């Protein structure tokens, strides 16, 4: 038997200490008071849990309703076909280098020719 993480031997020790501290006349009264207090906490916890669940359920229903309304009122996709864009060239052509200029090497990079 394990209540609130307290086993039977621990409960017996607590009861013996309570009997010594409060006496045999007040111990039953304290037990009843403790039982009523625990019952009150349990009912308050149960009420809180029920209210919390109601709030979550009503919020979930609101979201589901709003989503279904939004889906039903959504416009149908357009059935138009879009023609592909035609390729156009907007860049101007780059002039090619002349063949004469390409054949001439730069003068500074050549060593001087030796006379024969």
PDB file of C-alpha atoms in Angstrom:
ATOM      1  CA  UNK A   1       0.000   0.000   0.000  1.00  0.00           C
ATOM      2  CA  UNK A   2       1.557   3.266  -1.151  1.00  0.00           C
ATOM      3  CA  UNK A   3      -0.259   6.585  -0.714  1.00  0.00           C
ATOM      4  CA  UNK A   4       1.449   9.832  -1.803  1.00  0.00           C
ATOM      5  CA  UNK A   5       4.764   7.979  -1.979  1.00  0.00           C
ATOM      6  CA  UNK A   6       4.498   6.955   1.690  1.00  0.00           C
ATOM      7  CA  UNK A   7       4.493   3.257   2.528  1.00  0.00           C
ATOM      8  CA  UNK A   8       2.719   1.507   5.426  1.00  0.00           C
ATOM      9  CA  UNK A   9       5.698   1.606   7.834  1.00  0.00           C
ATOM     10  CA  UNK A  10       6.161   5.353   7.295  1.00  0.00           C
ATOM     11  CA  UNK A  11       2.442   5.975   7.896  1.00  0.00           C
ATOM     12  CA  UNK A  12       2.623   4.014  11.164  1.00  0.00           C
ATOM     13  CA  UNK A  13       5.550   6.140  12.362  1.00  0.00           C
ATOM     14  CA  UNK A  14       3.730   9.367  11.421  1.00  0.00           C
ATOM     15  CA  UNK A  15       0.573   8.177  13.237  1.00  0.00           C
ATOM     16  CA  UNK A  16       2.587   7.304  16.359  1.00  0.00           C
ATOM     17  CA  UNK A  17       4.254  10.731  16.391  1.00  0.00           C
ATOM     18  CA  UNK A  18       0.870  12.399  15.861  1.00  0.00           C
ATOM     19  CA  UNK A  19      -0.599  10.392  18.742  1.00  0.00           C
ATOM     20  CA  UNK A  20       2.231  11.502  21.018  1.00  0.00           C
ATOM     21  CA  UNK A  21       2.056  15.166  19.982  1.00  0.00           C
ATOM     22  CA  UNK A  22      -1.719  15.727  19.795  1.00  0.00           C
ATOM     23  CA  UNK A  23      -3.034  13.057  22.136  1.00  0.00           C
ATOM     24  CA  UNK A  24      -5.770  10.454  21.640  1.00  0.00           C
ATOM     25  CA  UNK A  25      -8.656  12.960  21.919  1.00  0.00           C
ATOM     26  CA  UNK A  26      -7.584  15.418  19.188  1.00  0.00           C
ATOM     27  CA  UNK A  27      -6.115  12.918  16.703  1.00  0.00           C
ATOM     28  CA  UNK A  28      -9.502  11.805  15.205  1.00  0.00           C
ATOM     29  CA  UNK A  29     -10.542  15.452  14.846  1.00  0.00           C
ATOM     30  CA  UNK A  30      -7.305  16.274  13.012  1.00  0.00           C
ATOM     31  CA  UNK A  31      -7.794  13.244  10.744  1.00  0.00           C
ATOM     32  CA  UNK A  32     -11.300  14.390   9.779  1.00  0.00           C
ATOM     33  CA  UNK A  33     -10.072  17.925   9.128  1.00  0.00           C
ATOM     34  CA  UNK A  34      -7.221  16.641   6.990  1.00  0.00           C
ATOM     35  CA  UNK A  35      -9.619  14.391   5.028  1.00  0.00           C
ATOM     36  CA  UNK A  36     -12.025  17.283   4.357  1.00  0.00           C
ATOM     37  CA  UNK A  37      -9.162  19.483   3.238  1.00  0.00           C
ATOM     38  CA  UNK A  38      -7.848  16.856   0.834  1.00  0.00           C
ATOM     39  CA  UNK A  39     -11.364  16.284  -0.536  1.00  0.00           C
ATOM     40  CA  UNK A  40     -11.753  20.042  -1.100  1.00  0.00           C
ATOM     41  CA  UNK A  41      -8.442  20.205  -2.956  1.00  0.00           C
ATOM     42  CA  UNK A  42      -9.426  17.209  -5.058  1.00  0.00           C
ATOM     43  CA  UNK A  43     -12.796  18.709  -6.055  1.00  0.00           C
ATOM     44  CA  UNK A  44     -11.200  22.090  -6.829  1.00  0.00           C
ATOM     45  CA  UNK A  45      -8.605  20.356  -8.980  1.00  0.00           C
ATOM     46  CA  UNK A  46     -11.320  18.398 -10.793  1.00  0.00           C
ATOM     47  CA  UNK A  47     -13.357  21.573 -11.439  1.00  0.00           C
ATOM     48  CA  UNK A  48     -10.293  23.376 -12.753  1.00  0.00           C
ATOM     49  CA  UNK A  49      -9.494  20.468 -15.077  1.00  0.00           C
ATOM     50  CA  UNK A  50     -13.071  20.404 -16.432  1.00  0.00           C
ATOM     51  CA  UNK A  51     -13.073  24.164 -17.093  1.00  0.00           C
ATOM     52  CA  UNK A  52      -9.687  23.915 -18.775  1.00  0.00           C
ATOM     53  CA  UNK A  53     -10.876  21.083 -21.034  1.00  0.00           C
ATOM     54  CA  UNK A  54     -14.045  23.019 -21.947  1.00  0.00           C
ATOM     55  CA  UNK A  55     -11.972  26.062 -22.915  1.00  0.00           C
ATOM     56  CA  UNK A  56      -9.630  23.971 -25.060  1.00  0.00           C
ATOM     57  CA  UNK A  57     -12.523  22.139 -26.751  1.00  0.00           C
ATOM     58  CA  UNK A  58     -14.395  25.369 -27.526  1.00  0.00           C
ATOM     59  CA  UNK A  59     -11.223  26.929 -28.939  1.00  0.00           C
ATOM     60  CA  UNK A  60     -10.596  23.844 -31.079  1.00  0.00           C
ATOM     61  CA  UNK A  61     -14.192  23.956 -32.358  1.00  0.00           C
ATOM     62  CA  UNK A  62     -13.776  27.639 -33.234  1.00  0.00           C
ATOM     63  CA  UNK A  63     -10.599  26.922 -35.191  1.00  0.00           C
ATOM     64  CA  UNK A  64     -12.195  23.992 -37.041  1.00  0.00           C
ATOM     65  CA  UNK A  65     -15.263  26.083 -37.911  1.00  0.00           C
ATOM     66  CA  UNK A  66     -13.167  29.021 -39.110  1.00  0.00           C
ATOM     67  CA  UNK A  67     -10.992  26.723 -41.192  1.00  0.00           C
ATOM     68  CA  UNK A  68     -13.939  24.981 -42.832  1.00  0.00           C
ATOM     69  CA  UNK A  69     -15.590  28.333 -43.606  1.00  0.00           C
ATOM     70  CA  UNK A  70     -12.346  29.622 -45.116  1.00  0.00           C
ATOM     71  CA  UNK A  71     -11.990  26.493 -47.237  1.00  0.00           C
ATOM     72  CA  UNK A  72     -15.597  26.672 -48.454  1.00  0.00           C
ATOM     73  CA  UNK A  73     -15.347  30.379 -49.298  1.00  0.00           C
ATOM     74  CA  UNK A  74     -11.955  30.180 -51.018  1.00  0.00           C
ATOM     75  CA  UNK A  75     -12.094  31.262 -54.668  1.00  0.00           C
ATOM     76  CA  UNK A  76     -11.714  28.548 -57.259  1.00  0.00           C
ATOM     77  CA  UNK A  77      -8.391  28.550 -59.095  1.00  0.00           C
ATOM     78  CA  UNK A  78      -8.446  30.339 -62.444  1.00  0.00           C
ATOM     79  CA  UNK A  79      -8.599  28.056 -65.475  1.00  0.00           C
ATOM     80  CA  UNK A  80      -6.719  30.490 -67.728  1.00  0.00           C
ATOM     81  CA  UNK A  81      -3.692  29.293 -69.612  1.00  0.00           C
ATOM     82  CA  UNK A  82      -0.705  31.557 -69.712  1.00  0.00           C
ATOM     83  CA  UNK A  83       1.313  31.699 -72.930  1.00  0.00           C
ATOM     84  CA  UNK A  84       5.050  31.280 -72.457  1.00  0.00           C
ATOM     85  CA  UNK A  85       7.090  34.434 -72.831  1.00  0.00           C
ATOM     86  CA  UNK A  86       8.993  34.862 -76.090  1.00  0.00           C
ATOM     87  CA  UNK A  87      12.736  35.187 -75.881  1.00  0.00           C
ATOM     88  CA  UNK A  88      13.990  38.663 -76.736  1.00  0.00           C
ATOM     89  CA  UNK A  89      17.559  39.857 -76.902  1.00  0.00           C
ATOM     90  CA  UNK A  90      18.152  43.209 -75.357  1.00  0.00           C
ATOM     91  CA  UNK A  91      21.936  43.103 -75.065  1.00  0.00           C
ATOM     92  CA  UNK A  92      23.950  44.742 -77.840  1.00  0.00           C
ATOM     93  CA  UNK A  93      26.488  42.526 -79.589  1.00  0.00           C
ATOM     94  CA  UNK A  94      30.126  42.909 -78.550  1.00  0.00           C
ATOM     95  CA  UNK A  95      32.411  43.820 -81.486  1.00  0.00           C
ATOM     96  CA  UNK A  96      34.944  41.133 -82.318  1.00  0.00           C
ATOM     97  CA  UNK A  97      38.638  41.972 -82.272  1.00  0.00           C
ATOM     98  CA  UNK A  98      40.090  42.568 -85.722  1.00  0.00           C
ATOM     99  CA  UNK A  99      42.321  39.846 -87.088  1.00  0.00           C
ATOM    100  CA  UNK A 100      45.150  42.311 -87.862  1.00  0.00           C
ATOM    101  CA  UNK A 101      45.246  43.589 -84.295  1.00  0.00           C
ATOM    102  CA  UNK A 102      45.200  40.065 -82.964  1.00  0.00           C
ATOM    103  CA  UNK A 103      48.125  39.020 -85.204  1.00  0.00           C
ATOM    104  CA  UNK A 104      50.403  41.828 -84.026  1.00  0.00           C
ATOM    105  CA  UNK A 105      52.183  41.032 -80.791  1.00  0.00           C
ATOM    106  CA  UNK A 106      52.861  43.815 -78.357  1.00  0.00           C
ATOM    107  CA  UNK A 107      56.147  45.622 -79.039  1.00  0.00           C
ATOM    108  CA  UNK A 108      57.317  45.878 -75.449  1.00  0.00           C
ATOM    109  CA  UNK A 109      57.355  42.152 -74.809  1.00  0.00           C
ATOM    110  CA  UNK A 110      59.581  41.159 -77.787  1.00  0.00           C
ATOM    111  CA  UNK A 111      63.378  41.198 -77.499  1.00  0.00           C
ATOM    112  CA  UNK A 112      65.172  43.224 -80.177  1.00  0.00           C
ATOM    113  CA  UNK A 113      66.024  41.307 -83.362  1.00  0.00           C
ATOM    114  CA  UNK A 114      69.720  40.683 -84.032  1.00  0.00           C
ATOM    115  CA  UNK A 115      71.173  41.823 -87.365  1.00  0.00           C
ATOM    116  CA  UNK A 116      72.492  39.008 -89.508  1.00  0.00           C
TER     117      UNK A 116
END
